[in-house]
PDB file of C-alpha atoms in Angstrom:
ATOM      1  CA  MET A   1     275.884  58.061 253.583  1.00 81.00           C
ATOM      2  CA  SER A   2     276.392  56.925 256.948  1.00 77.00           C
ATOM      3  CA  VAL A   3     277.631  52.987 257.575  1.00 75.00           C
ATOM      4  CA  ALA A   4     273.972  52.337 259.123  1.00 75.00           C
ATOM      5  CA  ALA A   5     272.404  53.517 256.257  1.00 74.00           C
ATOM      6  CA  THR A   6     274.092  50.693 253.802  1.00 84.00           C
ATOM      7  CA  ARG A   7     272.676  48.161 256.017  1.00 91.00           C
ATOM      8  CA  PRO A   8     269.265  46.395 256.403  1.00 92.00           C
ATOM      9  CA  LEU A   9     267.165  46.735 259.487  1.00 94.00           C
ATOM     10  CA  GLY A  10     267.899  44.585 262.447  1.00 94.00           C
ATOM     11  CA  ALA A  11     265.614  41.508 262.849  1.00 95.00           C
ATOM     12  CA  ASP A  12     263.593  42.872 265.785  1.00 96.00           C
ATOM     13  CA  ALA A  13     262.876  46.013 263.879  1.00 96.00           C
ATOM     14  CA  ALA A  14     261.949  44.147 260.820  1.00 97.00           C
ATOM     15  CA  ARG A  15     259.725  42.020 262.808  1.00 97.00           C
ATOM     16  CA  ALA A  16     258.064  44.831 264.537  1.00 97.00           C
ATOM     17  CA  ILE A  17     256.993  46.526 261.195  1.00 97.00           C
ATOM     18  CA  ALA A  18     256.058  43.453 259.815  1.00 97.00           C
ATOM     19  CA  GLY A  19     253.520  42.580 262.492  1.00 96.00           C
ATOM     20  CA  ALA A  20     251.333  45.404 261.098  1.00 97.00           C
ATOM     21  CA  PHE A  21     250.876  43.270 257.758  1.00 96.00           C
ATOM     22  CA  ALA A  22     250.151  39.939 259.886  1.00 94.00           C
ATOM     23  CA  PRO A  23     246.571  38.693 258.927  1.00 90.00           C
ATOM     24  CA  ALA A  24     243.849  39.389 261.510  1.00 81.00           C
ATOM     25  CA  HIS A  25     242.913  35.552 261.659  1.00 81.00           C
ATOM     26  CA  PRO A  26     245.413  32.756 262.546  1.00 79.00           C
ATOM     27  CA  LEU A  27     244.596  31.001 259.313  1.00 75.00           C
ATOM     28  CA  GLY A  28     244.909  34.166 257.231  1.00 76.00           C
ATOM     29  CA  ASN A  29     247.214  34.896 254.210  1.00 85.00           C
ATOM     30  CA  ARG A  30     250.783  35.650 255.654  1.00 89.00           C
ATOM     31  CA  TRP A  31     252.380  36.747 252.551  1.00 92.00           C
ATOM     32  CA  ASP A  32     252.579  40.406 253.254  1.00 95.00           C
ATOM     33  CA  TYR A  33     254.036  39.721 256.859  1.00 96.00           C
ATOM     34  CA  TYR A  34     256.498  37.398 255.304  1.00 96.00           C
ATOM     35  CA  TYR A  35     257.457  39.848 252.396  1.00 96.00           C
ATOM     36  CA  SER A  36     257.605  42.636 254.563  1.00 97.00           C
ATOM     37  CA  ARG A  37     259.723  41.049 257.284  1.00 97.00           C
ATOM     38  CA  SER A  38     262.174  39.678 254.673  1.00 96.00           C
ATOM     39  CA  LYS A  39     262.299  43.020 252.559  1.00 95.00           C
ATOM     40  CA  LEU A  40     263.136  45.312 255.907  1.00 96.00           C
ATOM     41  CA  GLY A  41     265.633  42.607 257.133  1.00 95.00           C
ATOM     42  CA  SER A  42     267.816  42.016 253.883  1.00 93.00           C
ATOM     43  CA  ASP A  43     267.557  45.175 252.076  1.00 93.00           C
ATOM     44  CA  PRO A  44     269.321  48.580 252.921  1.00 95.00           C
ATOM     45  CA  LEU A  45     266.695  50.629 251.093  1.00 96.00           C
ATOM     46  CA  TYR A  46     264.488  51.655 253.941  1.00 96.00           C
ATOM     47  CA  PRO A  47     267.595  52.881 256.168  1.00 97.00           C
ATOM     48  CA  GLY A  48     269.022  54.626 253.194  1.00 96.00           C
ATOM     49  CA  VAL A  49     266.077  56.721 252.542  1.00 97.00           C
ATOM     50  CA  CYS A  50     265.559  57.530 255.987  1.00 97.00           C
ATOM     51  CA  ASP A  51     269.067  58.682 256.075  1.00 96.00           C
ATOM     52  CA  ALA A  52     268.494  60.885 252.967  1.00 97.00           C
ATOM     53  CA  LEU A  53     265.431  62.303 254.431  1.00 97.00           C
ATOM     54  CA  ARG A  54     266.575  62.910 257.747  1.00 95.00           C
ATOM     55  CA  GLY A  55     266.647  66.638 258.836  1.00 93.00           C
ATOM     56  CA  SER A  56     264.021  67.634 256.552  1.00 94.00           C
ATOM     57  CA  ASP A  57     260.530  68.537 257.661  1.00 94.00           C
ATOM     58  CA  ALA A  58     258.903  68.920 254.127  1.00 96.00           C
ATOM     59  CA  PRO A  59     256.058  66.764 253.502  1.00 98.00           C
ATOM     60  CA  LEU A  60     256.771  63.492 251.557  1.00 98.00           C
ATOM     61  CA  LEU A  61     255.202  61.893 248.549  1.00 97.00           C
ATOM     62  CA  ASP A  62     255.951  58.265 247.995  1.00 97.00           C
ATOM     63  CA  LEU A  63     255.620  57.493 244.080  1.00 95.00           C
ATOM     64  CA  GLY A  64     254.958  53.859 243.916  1.00 93.00           C
ATOM     65  CA  CYS A  65     254.719  53.222 247.397  1.00 95.00           C
ATOM     66  CA  GLY A  66     253.542  49.325 247.265  1.00 94.00           C
ATOM     67  CA  LEU A  67     252.633  48.297 250.758  1.00 97.00           C
ATOM     68  CA  GLY A  68     253.930  51.583 252.362  1.00 97.00           C
ATOM     69  CA  LEU A  69     256.735  50.301 253.905  1.00 98.00           C
ATOM     70  CA  LEU A  70     258.653  53.617 253.895  1.00 98.00           C
ATOM     71  CA  ALA A  71     256.038  55.207 256.127  1.00 98.00           C
ATOM     72  CA  HIS A  72     256.411  52.522 258.838  1.00 98.00           C
ATOM     73  CA  ALA A  73     260.303  52.834 258.358  1.00 97.00           C
ATOM     74  CA  LEU A  74     260.477  56.500 258.920  1.00 97.00           C
ATOM     75  CA  ARG A  75     258.277  56.320 262.256  1.00 97.00           C
ATOM     76  CA  ALA A  76     260.483  53.623 263.454  1.00 96.00           C
ATOM     77  CA  ASP A  77     263.369  56.113 262.813  1.00 95.00           C
ATOM     78  CA  GLY A  78     261.660  58.910 264.386  1.00 95.00           C
ATOM     79  CA  ILE A  79     261.247  60.711 261.083  1.00 96.00           C
ATOM     80  CA  ALA A  80     257.774  62.462 261.663  1.00 93.00           C
ATOM     81  CA  LEU A  81     257.226  63.830 258.331  1.00 94.00           C
ATOM     82  CA  CYS A  82     253.764  64.012 256.702  1.00 97.00           C
ATOM     83  CA  TYR A  83     253.445  61.227 254.228  1.00 98.00           C
ATOM     84  CA  ARG A  84     251.292  60.646 251.130  1.00 97.00           C
ATOM     85  CA  GLY A  85     252.020  57.352 249.282  1.00 97.00           C
ATOM     86  CA  VAL A  86     250.448  56.494 245.699  1.00 95.00           C
ATOM     87  CA  ASP A  87     250.684  53.244 243.792  1.00 93.00           C
ATOM     88  CA  ASN A  88     248.948  51.820 240.702  1.00 89.00           C
ATOM     89  CA  ASP A  89     248.237  48.586 242.299  1.00 92.00           C
ATOM     90  CA  ALA A  90     244.749  48.727 244.133  1.00 94.00           C
ATOM     91  CA  GLY A  91     245.162  45.957 246.121  1.00 95.00           C
ATOM     92  CA  LYS A  92     248.408  46.927 247.599  1.00 95.00           C
ATOM     93  CA  VAL A  93     246.918  50.476 248.348  1.00 97.00           C
ATOM     94  CA  ALA A  94     244.349  48.965 250.168  1.00 97.00           C
ATOM     95  CA  ARG A  95     246.327  46.573 252.201  1.00 97.00           C
ATOM     96  CA  ALA A  96     248.730  49.709 252.604  1.00 97.00           C
ATOM     97  CA  ARG A  97     245.908  51.670 254.453  1.00 97.00           C
ATOM     98  CA  ARG A  98     244.746  48.609 256.796  1.00 97.00           C
ATOM     99  CA  ALA A  99     248.609  48.199 257.990  1.00 97.00           C
ATOM    100  CA  ALA A 100     249.021  52.004 258.597  1.00 97.00           C
ATOM    101  CA  GLU A 101     245.753  52.071 260.367  1.00 97.00           C
ATOM    102  CA  ARG A 102     246.804  48.982 262.530  1.00 96.00           C
ATOM    103  CA  ALA A 103     250.236  50.410 263.342  1.00 96.00           C
ATOM    104  CA  GLY A 104     248.550  53.816 264.168  1.00 96.00           C
ATOM    105  CA  LEU A 105     250.584  55.840 261.876  1.00 95.00           C
ATOM    106  CA  ALA A 106     249.687  59.555 262.267  1.00 90.00           C
ATOM    107  CA  ASP A 107     249.610  61.853 258.875  1.00 94.00           C
ATOM    108  CA  ALA A 108     249.856  58.793 256.440  1.00 97.00           C
ATOM    109  CA  SER A 109     247.661  58.564 253.524  1.00 96.00           C
ATOM    110  CA  PHE A 110     247.392  56.224 250.503  1.00 97.00           C
ATOM    111  CA  GLU A 111     245.834  56.518 247.158  1.00 94.00           C
ATOM    112  CA  CYS A 112     245.739  54.641 243.692  1.00 92.00           C
ATOM    113  CA  VAL A 113     247.705  56.541 240.847  1.00 86.00           C
ATOM    114  CA  ASP A 114     249.094  55.010 237.633  1.00 82.00           C
ATOM    115  CA  LEU A 115     252.361  56.791 237.032  1.00 74.00           C
ATOM    116  CA  ALA A 116     252.484  55.219 233.498  1.00 69.00           C
ATOM    117  CA  ALA A 117     249.197  56.425 232.073  1.00 69.00           C
ATOM    118  CA  PRO A 118     249.183  59.722 229.849  1.00 65.00           C
ATOM    119  CA  GLY A 119     247.466  62.476 231.750  1.00 62.00           C
ATOM    120  CA  SER A 120     247.331  60.208 235.229  1.00 58.00           C
ATOM    121  CA  GLY A 121     247.615  63.374 236.999  1.00 60.00           C
ATOM    122  CA  VAL A 122     250.938  62.745 238.935  1.00 70.00           C
ATOM    123  CA  ASP A 123     251.791  66.508 238.038  1.00 67.00           C
ATOM    124  CA  ARG A 124     248.321  67.567 239.394  1.00 73.00           C
ATOM    125  CA  LEU A 125     248.587  65.805 242.716  1.00 82.00           C
ATOM    126  CA  GLY A 126     249.322  69.233 244.395  1.00 86.00           C
ATOM    127  CA  HIS A 127     252.091  67.918 246.306  1.00 94.00           C
ATOM    128  CA  ARG A 128     254.973  70.537 247.439  1.00 96.00           C
ATOM    129  CA  GLY A 129     257.651  69.036 249.199  1.00 97.00           C
ATOM    130  CA  SER A 130     259.964  65.963 249.011  1.00 98.00           C
ATOM    131  CA  VAL A 131     259.585  63.049 246.789  1.00 98.00           C
ATOM    132  CA  ALA A 132     260.495  59.441 246.838  1.00 98.00           C
ATOM    133  CA  ILE A 133     260.526  57.296 243.941  1.00 97.00           C
ATOM    134  CA  LEU A 134     261.796  53.689 245.138  1.00 96.00           C
ATOM    135  CA  ASP A 135     262.544  50.716 242.708  1.00 92.00           C
ATOM    136  CA  VAL A 136     259.912  52.021 240.220  1.00 89.00           C
ATOM    137  CA  LEU A 137     261.153  53.813 237.483  1.00 89.00           C
ATOM    138  CA  GLN A 138     262.393  50.821 235.624  1.00 86.00           C
ATOM    139  CA  PHE A 139     258.864  49.440 235.623  1.00 84.00           C
ATOM    140  CA  ILE A 140     257.321  52.663 233.621  1.00 84.00           C
ATOM    141  CA  PRO A 141     257.936  53.257 229.660  1.00 84.00           C
ATOM    142  CA  PRO A 142     260.763  55.931 229.071  1.00 85.00           C
ATOM    143  CA  ASP A 143     258.214  58.765 228.296  1.00 85.00           C
ATOM    144  CA  ALA A 144     256.631  58.250 231.530  1.00 85.00           C
ATOM    145  CA  GLN A 145     259.969  58.008 233.269  1.00 88.00           C
ATOM    146  CA  GLN A 146     260.541  61.592 231.794  1.00 89.00           C
ATOM    147  CA  ARG A 147     257.059  62.938 232.929  1.00 88.00           C
ATOM    148  CA  THR A 148     257.310  61.409 236.347  1.00 90.00           C
ATOM    149  CA  LEU A 149     260.769  62.847 236.905  1.00 93.00           C
ATOM    150  CA  GLU A 150     259.943  66.071 235.560  1.00 93.00           C
ATOM    151  CA  ALA A 151     256.935  66.333 237.674  1.00 91.00           C
ATOM    152  CA  ALA A 152     258.679  65.403 240.994  1.00 94.00           C
ATOM    153  CA  ILE A 153     261.348  67.943 240.421  1.00 96.00           C
ATOM    154  CA  ALA A 154     258.597  70.751 239.991  1.00 95.00           C
ATOM    155  CA  MET A 155     256.952  69.330 243.525  1.00 95.00           C
ATOM    156  CA  LEU A 156     260.085  70.346 245.415  1.00 97.00           C
ATOM    157  CA  VAL A 157     260.550  72.967 247.349  1.00 97.00           C
ATOM    158  CA  PRO A 158     263.694  74.733 248.829  1.00 97.00           C
ATOM    159  CA  GLY A 159     265.427  72.483 251.081  1.00 96.00           C
ATOM    160  CA  ALA A 160     263.219  69.499 249.814  1.00 97.00           C
ATOM    161  CA  ARG A 161     264.752  66.098 248.423  1.00 98.00           C
ATOM    162  CA  LEU A 162     263.992  64.026 245.555  1.00 98.00           C
ATOM    163  CA  VAL A 163     265.273  60.566 246.756  1.00 98.00           C
ATOM    164  CA  VAL A 164     265.298  57.612 243.945  1.00 97.00           C
ATOM    165  CA  ARG A 165     266.265  54.085 244.383  1.00 95.00           C
ATOM    166  CA  THR A 166     266.771  52.361 240.976  1.00 92.00           C
ATOM    167  CA  GLY A 167     269.033  50.114 239.215  1.00 87.00           C
ATOM    168  CA  LEU A 168     271.232  51.810 236.560  1.00 85.00           C
ATOM    169  CA  ASP A 169     271.846  51.050 232.763  1.00 78.00           C
ATOM    170  CA  ASP A 170     275.626  50.372 233.154  1.00 76.00           C
ATOM    171  CA  GLY A 171     275.820  46.810 231.479  1.00 71.00           C
ATOM    172  CA  GLY A 172     277.378  45.365 234.388  1.00 70.00           C
ATOM    173  CA  ARG A 173     276.731  41.746 235.991  1.00 80.00           C
ATOM    174  CA  ARG A 174     274.792  43.473 238.803  1.00 79.00           C
ATOM    175  CA  ALA A 175     272.611  45.249 236.093  1.00 71.00           C
ATOM    176  CA  ARG A 176     271.764  41.831 234.269  1.00 79.00           C
ATOM    177  CA  VAL A 177     270.852  40.147 237.792  1.00 78.00           C
ATOM    178  CA  THR A 178     268.465  43.104 238.563  1.00 75.00           C
ATOM    179  CA  ARG A 179     266.742  42.760 235.166  1.00 76.00           C
ATOM    180  CA  ALA A 180     266.226  38.973 235.522  1.00 80.00           C
ATOM    181  CA  VAL A 181     264.791  39.370 238.875  1.00 74.00           C
ATOM    182  CA  ASP A 182     262.383  42.034 237.862  1.00 76.00           C
ATOM    183  CA  VAL A 183     261.356  40.059 235.115  1.00 76.00           C
ATOM    184  CA  LEU A 184     260.704  37.084 237.624  1.00 77.00           C
ATOM    185  CA  SER A 185     258.866  39.390 239.805  1.00 72.00           C
ATOM    186  CA  ARG A 186     256.303  40.187 236.936  1.00 67.00           C
ATOM    187  CA  ALA A 187     256.045  36.304 236.107  1.00 68.00           C
ATOM    188  CA  LEU A 188     255.248  35.751 239.573  1.00 67.00           C
ATOM    189  CA  GLY A 189     252.651  38.397 239.982  1.00 65.00           C
ATOM    190  CA  TRP A 190     254.211  40.573 242.846  1.00 63.00           C
ATOM    191  CA  MET A 191     254.753  43.386 240.180  1.00 63.00           C
ATOM    192  CA  ASN A 192     252.045  44.198 237.725  1.00 60.00           C
ATOM    193  CA  ALA A 193     254.526  45.407 235.062  1.00 64.00           C
ATOM    194  CA  GLY A 194     258.078  44.058 233.793  1.00 66.00           C
ATOM    195  CA  PRO A 195     261.105  46.199 233.645  1.00 69.00           C
ATOM    196  CA  SER A 196     260.967  48.818 230.614  1.00 76.00           C
ATOM    197  CA  ARG A 197     264.119  50.801 230.702  1.00 80.00           C
ATOM    198  CA  TYR A 198     266.826  51.352 233.664  1.00 84.00           C
ATOM    199  CA  PRO A 199     267.657  54.959 233.845  1.00 87.00           C
ATOM    200  CA  ASP A 200     271.121  56.268 232.652  1.00 90.00           C
ATOM    201  CA  ALA A 201     273.241  57.816 235.508  1.00 92.00           C
ATOM    202  CA  ALA A 202     274.657  60.544 233.095  1.00 94.00           C
ATOM    203  CA  ALA A 203     270.965  61.686 231.881  1.00 93.00           C
ATOM    204  CA  LEU A 204     269.910  61.780 235.394  1.00 94.00           C
ATOM    205  CA  ARG A 205     272.675  64.059 236.426  1.00 96.00           C
ATOM    206  CA  ALA A 206     272.174  66.110 233.200  1.00 97.00           C
ATOM    207  CA  MET A 207     268.303  66.457 234.221  1.00 96.00           C
ATOM    208  CA  PHE A 208     269.115  67.628 237.892  1.00 97.00           C
ATOM    209  CA  ASP A 209     271.729  70.121 237.011  1.00 97.00           C
ATOM    210  CA  ARG A 210     269.620  71.901 234.427  1.00 97.00           C
ATOM    211  CA  ALA A 211     266.886  72.155 237.061  1.00 97.00           C
ATOM    212  CA  GLY A 212     269.427  73.677 239.580  1.00 97.00           C
ATOM    213  CA  LEU A 213     269.651  70.795 241.967  1.00 98.00           C
ATOM    214  CA  VAL A 214     272.592  69.202 243.907  1.00 97.00           C
ATOM    215  CA  SER A 215     272.812  65.455 243.409  1.00 97.00           C
ATOM    216  CA  THR A 216     274.497  62.627 244.728  1.00 97.00           C
ATOM    217  CA  PHE A 217     274.779  59.067 243.424  1.00 96.00           C
ATOM    218  CA  GLU A 218     275.827  56.189 245.923  1.00 95.00           C
ATOM    219  CA  PRO A 219     275.348  52.484 245.431  1.00 91.00           C
ATOM    220  CA  LEU A 220     272.493  51.032 247.990  1.00 92.00           C
ATOM    221  CA  TYR A 221     272.712  47.208 247.574  1.00 86.00           C
ATOM    222  CA  GLY A 222     274.173  46.196 250.563  1.00 82.00           C
ATOM    223  CA  ASN A 223     274.812  42.464 250.591  1.00 83.00           C
ATOM    224  CA  THR A 224     272.302  41.934 247.628  1.00 83.00           C
ATOM    225  CA  PRO A 225     273.355  41.064 244.223  1.00 83.00           C
ATOM    226  CA  PHE A 226     271.280  43.876 242.679  1.00 81.00           C
ATOM    227  CA  ASN A 227     272.482  47.095 241.037  1.00 82.00           C
ATOM    228  CA  ASN A 228     270.659  49.242 242.996  1.00 89.00           C
ATOM    229  CA  TRP A 229     271.685  52.812 243.575  1.00 93.00           C
ATOM    230  CA  ARG A 230     270.651  55.879 245.977  1.00 96.00           C
ATOM    231  CA  VAL A 231     270.086  59.053 244.022  1.00 97.00           C
ATOM    232  CA  VAL A 232     269.346  62.140 246.146  1.00 98.00           C
ATOM    233  CA  ALA A 233     268.631  65.298 244.404  1.00 98.00           C
ATOM    234  CA  GLU A 234     267.990  68.596 246.755  1.00 97.00           C
ATOM    235  CA  LYS A 235     266.787  71.841 245.873  1.00 96.00           C
ATOM    236  CA  PRO A 236     268.949  74.431 247.629  1.00 95.00           C
ATOM    237  CA  ALA A 237     267.267  76.258 250.467  1.00 86.00           C
TER     238      ALA A 237
END
């Protein structure tokens, strides 16, 4: 992973993307604008994911896309993948659509899908290409985690990549801070589910090995106190 991929976006780039989330009226709600600007300007998540996807032309499915910030970051980085985002929060999906239209993002679509619901249809989305699962796995039950990962692996085509950003269950101080903030996010209403179980690195590696994927695990927390890791599993061409 390049040094630039471990740093958040610069202030100007974060402000430019966040502009698509500003309210149409001067007195409108500016929460999404300030959240996007702060997230992009403080968390190396999006540069790290762009770095992982660079060089691939496979269509991308973003599971748990939230406001769709990844689509904006990819375009700003010159990565013109066909993008499809799904999330279980209908309000965020609607706002993601509006922001994408406002920014003029081409080949970007959003829909509401509940990853945790049995028979949710994640494995029936018909996607073939790369998959991103960013800061999502810990919020869905263990059985749904397994189903989601298996479905994502089955979607990969040769040369495509599964990119996961997640906290890992290693018992350290960062892991405890991550859980505490995830619980707070649920209490504040930003997330509509609290943390369930954080993935185990060895279990993830074993799953990828069984599927014949080449995987790498690298810390992606930058200057934040969280135990966030970038996991990339690629299907050999």
